[in-house]
mmCIF file of C-alpha atoms in Angstrom:
data_model
loop_
_atom_site.group_PDB
_atom_site.id
_atom_site.type_symbol
_atom_site.label_atom_id
_atom_site.label_comp_id
_atom_site.label_asym_id
_atom_site.label_seq_id
_atom_site.Cartn_x
_atom_site.Cartn_y
_atom_site.Cartn_z
ATOM 1 C CA MET W 1 -45.485 30.820 17.468
ATOM 2 C CA ASP W 2 -48.347 32.965 18.658
ATOM 3 C CA ARG W 3 -49.696 32.733 22.165
ATOM 4 C CA ARG W 4 -52.994 31.115 21.119
ATOM 5 C CA LYS W 5 -51.278 28.213 19.278
ATOM 6 C CA TRP W 6 -48.912 27.711 22.187
ATOM 7 C CA LEU W 7 -51.843 27.483 24.638
ATOM 8 C CA GLN W 8 -53.666 25.023 22.381
ATOM 9 C CA MET W 9 -50.578 22.796 22.112
ATOM 10 C CA ALA W 10 -49.902 22.975 25.851
ATOM 11 C CA LEU W 11 -53.513 22.175 26.669
ATOM 12 C CA ALA W 12 -53.626 19.286 24.176
ATOM 13 C CA GLY W 13 -50.390 17.839 25.578
ATOM 14 C CA GLY W 14 -51.629 18.168 29.139
ATOM 15 C CA LEU W 15 -54.930 16.463 28.316
ATOM 16 C CA ALA W 16 -53.145 13.657 26.493
ATOM 17 C CA SER W 17 -50.935 12.911 29.494
ATOM 18 C CA LEU W 18 -53.919 13.205 31.843
ATOM 19 C CA ASN W 19 -55.947 10.760 29.727
ATOM 20 C CA THR W 20 -53.021 8.325 29.615
ATOM 21 C CA SER W 21 -52.597 8.365 33.382
ATOM 22 C CA LEU W 22 -56.337 8.041 33.979
ATOM 23 C CA PHE W 23 -56.541 5.118 31.569
ATOM 24 C CA ALA W 24 -53.651 3.347 33.279
ATOM 25 C CA GLN W 25 -55.254 3.924 36.663
ATOM 26 C CA ASP W 26 -58.628 2.668 35.434
ATOM 27 C CA GLU W 27 -57.047 -0.506 34.023
ATOM 28 C CA LYS W 28 -55.579 -1.332 37.427
ATOM 29 C CA ASN W 29 -58.841 -0.651 39.229
ATOM 30 C CA ILE W 30 -61.230 -2.489 36.916
ATOM 31 C CA PRO W 31 -63.279 -4.772 39.157
ATOM 32 C CA LYS W 32 -63.582 -8.439 38.367
ATOM 33 C CA PHE W 33 -67.033 -9.236 37.108
ATOM 34 C CA THR W 34 -69.365 -11.225 39.320
ATOM 35 C CA LEU W 35 -72.657 -12.925 38.620
ATOM 36 C CA GLN W 36 -74.713 -15.209 40.824
ATOM 37 C CA GLY W 37 -78.036 -16.624 39.816
ATOM 38 C CA VAL W 38 -80.135 -19.630 39.030
ATOM 39 C CA ASP W 39 -80.226 -20.991 35.493
ATOM 40 C CA ALA W 40 -83.381 -21.883 33.572
ATOM 41 C CA ASN W 41 -83.228 -25.427 35.011
ATOM 42 C CA GLY W 42 -83.038 -24.277 38.629
ATOM 43 C CA LYS W 43 -79.296 -24.915 39.011
ATOM 44 C CA LYS W 44 -77.205 -22.351 40.914
ATOM 45 C CA LEU W 45 -74.715 -20.648 38.671
ATOM 46 C CA GLU W 46 -71.834 -18.255 39.273
ATOM 47 C CA LEU W 47 -69.573 -16.544 36.781
ATOM 48 C CA SER W 48 -66.616 -17.886 38.774
ATOM 49 C CA ASP W 49 -67.737 -21.412 37.719
ATOM 50 C CA PHE W 50 -66.257 -20.558 34.314
ATOM 51 C CA MET W 51 -62.842 -19.345 35.496
ATOM 52 C CA GLY W 52 -60.211 -20.460 32.988
ATOM 53 C CA LYS W 53 -62.593 -19.990 30.047
ATOM 54 C CA THR W 54 -63.417 -17.085 27.779
ATOM 55 C CA VAL W 55 -66.981 -16.065 28.599
ATOM 56 C CA LEU W 56 -69.391 -14.169 26.380
ATOM 57 C CA VAL W 57 -72.115 -12.730 28.609
ATOM 58 C CA SER W 58 -75.100 -11.609 26.526
ATOM 59 C CA PHE W 59 -77.922 -9.557 28.009
ATOM 60 C CA PHE W 60 -81.130 -9.913 25.995
ATOM 61 C CA THR W 61 -84.926 -9.861 26.056
ATOM 62 C CA ALA W 62 -87.159 -12.572 24.635
ATOM 63 C CA GLY W 63 -88.982 -10.239 22.229
ATOM 64 C CA CYS W 64 -85.905 -8.544 20.735
ATOM 65 C CA ASN W 65 -85.336 -9.485 17.072
ATOM 66 C CA VAL W 66 -81.699 -8.324 17.109
ATOM 67 C CA CYS W 67 -81.134 -10.387 20.266
ATOM 68 C CA THR W 68 -82.644 -13.458 18.613
ATOM 69 C CA ARG W 69 -80.390 -13.068 15.564
ATOM 70 C CA ASP W 70 -77.278 -12.511 17.701
ATOM 71 C CA LEU W 71 -78.062 -15.470 19.963
ATOM 72 C CA LYS W 72 -78.516 -17.720 16.908
ATOM 73 C CA LEU W 73 -75.055 -16.733 15.640
ATOM 74 C CA MET W 74 -73.595 -17.012 19.128
ATOM 75 C CA ARG W 75 -75.135 -20.470 19.528
ATOM 76 C CA GLU W 76 -73.309 -21.551 16.345
ATOM 77 C CA PHE W 77 -70.051 -20.088 17.681
ATOM 78 C CA TYR W 78 -70.674 -21.789 21.029
ATOM 79 C CA VAL W 79 -71.208 -25.210 19.436
ATOM 80 C CA SER W 80 -68.075 -24.820 17.309
ATOM 81 C CA ASN W 81 -65.882 -23.596 20.180
ATOM 82 C CA SER W 82 -67.194 -25.101 23.428
ATOM 83 C CA LYS W 83 -64.240 -27.504 23.453
ATOM 84 C CA ARG W 84 -61.870 -24.506 23.206
ATOM 85 C CA LYS W 85 -62.644 -23.277 26.731
ATOM 86 C CA PHE W 86 -65.457 -20.994 25.614
ATOM 87 C CA VAL W 87 -68.769 -20.380 27.383
ATOM 88 C CA LEU W 88 -71.790 -18.419 26.282
ATOM 89 C CA LEU W 89 -73.876 -17.172 29.199
ATOM 90 C CA ALA W 90 -77.209 -15.532 28.361
ATOM 91 C CA VAL W 91 -78.789 -13.156 30.859
ATOM 92 C CA ASN W 92 -82.442 -12.391 30.209
ATOM 93 C CA ILE W 93 -83.484 -8.875 31.248
ATOM 94 C CA ASP W 94 -87.245 -9.171 30.665
ATOM 95 C CA GLN W 95 -89.268 -7.593 33.464
ATOM 96 C CA ASN W 96 -91.797 -10.424 33.496
ATOM 97 C CA LYS W 97 -90.574 -13.915 34.439
ATOM 98 C CA ALA W 98 -93.346 -15.442 32.316
ATOM 99 C CA ASP W 99 -91.575 -14.079 29.213
ATOM 100 C CA PHE W 100 -88.329 -15.740 30.311
ATOM 101 C CA ASP W 101 -90.105 -19.018 31.065
ATOM 102 C CA GLU W 102 -91.929 -19.008 27.730
ATOM 103 C CA TYR W 103 -88.640 -18.367 25.911
ATOM 104 C CA ASN W 104 -87.015 -21.306 27.719
ATOM 105 C CA GLN W 105 -89.918 -23.594 26.855
ATOM 106 C CA LEU W 106 -89.478 -22.693 23.212
ATOM 107 C CA ILE W 107 -85.720 -23.324 23.419
ATOM 108 C CA ALA W 108 -86.372 -26.733 25.009
ATOM 109 C CA GLN W 109 -88.661 -27.675 22.107
ATOM 110 C CA VAL W 110 -86.528 -26.531 19.171
ATOM 111 C CA ILE W 111 -82.855 -26.490 20.215
ATOM 112 C CA PRO W 112 -80.965 -29.772 20.713
ATOM 113 C CA GLN W 113 -79.531 -30.254 24.211
ATOM 114 C CA GLU W 114 -75.889 -30.043 23.035
ATOM 115 C CA GLN W 115 -76.554 -26.578 21.575
ATOM 116 C CA ARG W 116 -77.980 -25.083 24.766
ATOM 117 C CA PHE W 117 -75.965 -22.787 26.966
ATOM 118 C CA PRO W 118 -76.573 -21.455 30.494
ATOM 119 C CA MET W 119 -79.326 -18.868 30.747
ATOM 120 C CA VAL W 120 -80.403 -16.857 33.795
ATOM 121 C CA TRP W 121 -83.112 -14.306 34.535
ATOM 122 C CA ARG W 122 -81.538 -11.087 35.834
ATOM 123 C CA ASN W 123 -84.647 -9.924 37.693
ATOM 124 C CA ALA W 124 -84.847 -13.009 39.914
ATOM 125 C CA PRO W 125 -84.686 -12.124 43.619
ATOM 126 C CA SER W 126 -81.544 -14.232 44.084
ATOM 127 C CA HIS W 127 -79.708 -12.800 41.060
ATOM 128 C CA LYS W 128 -76.698 -10.551 41.669
ATOM 129 C CA ASP W 129 -74.157 -9.140 39.248
ATOM 130 C CA ASN W 130 -71.948 -6.093 38.796
ATOM 131 C CA PHE W 131 -72.376 -5.494 35.050
ATOM 132 C CA GLY W 132 -74.205 -2.226 35.675
ATOM 133 C CA THR W 133 -77.270 -0.828 33.981
ATOM 134 C CA ILE W 134 -78.031 -2.391 30.623
ATOM 135 C CA VAL W 135 -79.469 0.247 28.297
ATOM 136 C CA HIS W 136 -79.257 -1.401 24.851
ATOM 137 C CA GLN W 137 -80.651 -4.717 23.684
ATOM 138 C CA PRO W 138 -78.638 -6.784 23.273
ATOM 139 C CA THR W 139 -75.509 -5.916 25.246
ATOM 140 C CA HIS W 140 -72.542 -8.283 25.208
ATOM 141 C CA PHE W 141 -69.469 -8.525 27.411
ATOM 142 C CA VAL W 142 -66.437 -10.665 26.619
ATOM 143 C CA ILE W 143 -64.363 -11.737 29.605
ATOM 144 C CA ASN W 144 -61.051 -13.567 29.367
ATOM 145 C CA PRO W 145 -60.102 -16.742 31.290
ATOM 146 C CA LYS W 146 -58.718 -14.616 34.167
ATOM 147 C CA ASN W 147 -62.118 -12.880 34.521
ATOM 148 C CA GLU W 148 -60.726 -9.687 32.975
ATOM 149 C CA PHE W 149 -62.815 -7.464 30.724
ATOM 150 C CA ILE W 150 -61.911 -7.699 27.022
ATOM 151 C CA PHE W 151 -64.681 -5.672 25.375
ATOM 152 C CA LYS W 152 -68.331 -4.665 25.459
ATOM 153 C CA ARG W 153 -70.733 -4.325 22.534
ATOM 154 C CA GLU W 154 -74.055 -2.543 22.853
ATOM 155 C CA GLY W 155 -76.332 -3.676 20.045
ATOM 156 C CA SER W 156 -75.626 -6.331 17.467
ATOM 157 C CA PHE W 157 -72.241 -8.054 17.393
ATOM 158 C CA GLU W 158 -70.089 -6.548 14.626
ATOM 159 C CA PRO W 159 -67.730 -8.481 12.315
ATOM 160 C CA GLU W 160 -64.663 -7.266 14.235
ATOM 161 C CA ASP W 161 -66.280 -8.488 17.481
ATOM 162 C CA TRP W 162 -66.287 -12.033 16.106
ATOM 163 C CA ASP W 163 -62.601 -11.654 15.215
ATOM 164 C CA ASN W 164 -61.801 -10.317 18.697
ATOM 165 C CA LEU W 165 -63.794 -13.115 20.334
ATOM 166 C CA TRP W 166 -62.018 -15.715 18.220
ATOM 167 C CA SER W 167 -58.620 -14.184 19.104
ATOM 168 C CA SER W 168 -59.460 -14.253 22.813
ATOM 169 C CA LEU W 169 -59.723 -18.056 22.700
ATOM 170 C CA GLY W 170 -55.971 -18.308 22.219
#
């Protein structure tokens, strides 16, 4: 074996073991997610209120067509699975509260009460969470009943995401 191939193999092996140890370390140090806010009806809400349930946290804006489509599908999943210890929590990231309020008024007019899920405005002064910067609309996080991260999807939910969400319900 020539020296160049040997160096490539040694480097690849070293990086593989480094990545494995970093991944294991990261898994142990993943923080539990937190969220504190006030829902669209003025009720205080915390992510810890849903401990023991699989939670789909969806960050969206009122004017996003992809968000609207995803939330429609998620609403259907929510209605079908709310008795299976599943919660859908929508977090609006509009800059203007009027956009959030207008969206909620529309929801109140067209969506039956039993199909509504908790919704908060992220830019409210009392809102706090540790989900980080949201770059893509929508962005979804799935958290298991122990408040452990399962997966994140930036953009529209993919078919395998629905399968993974379904599997997480146990």
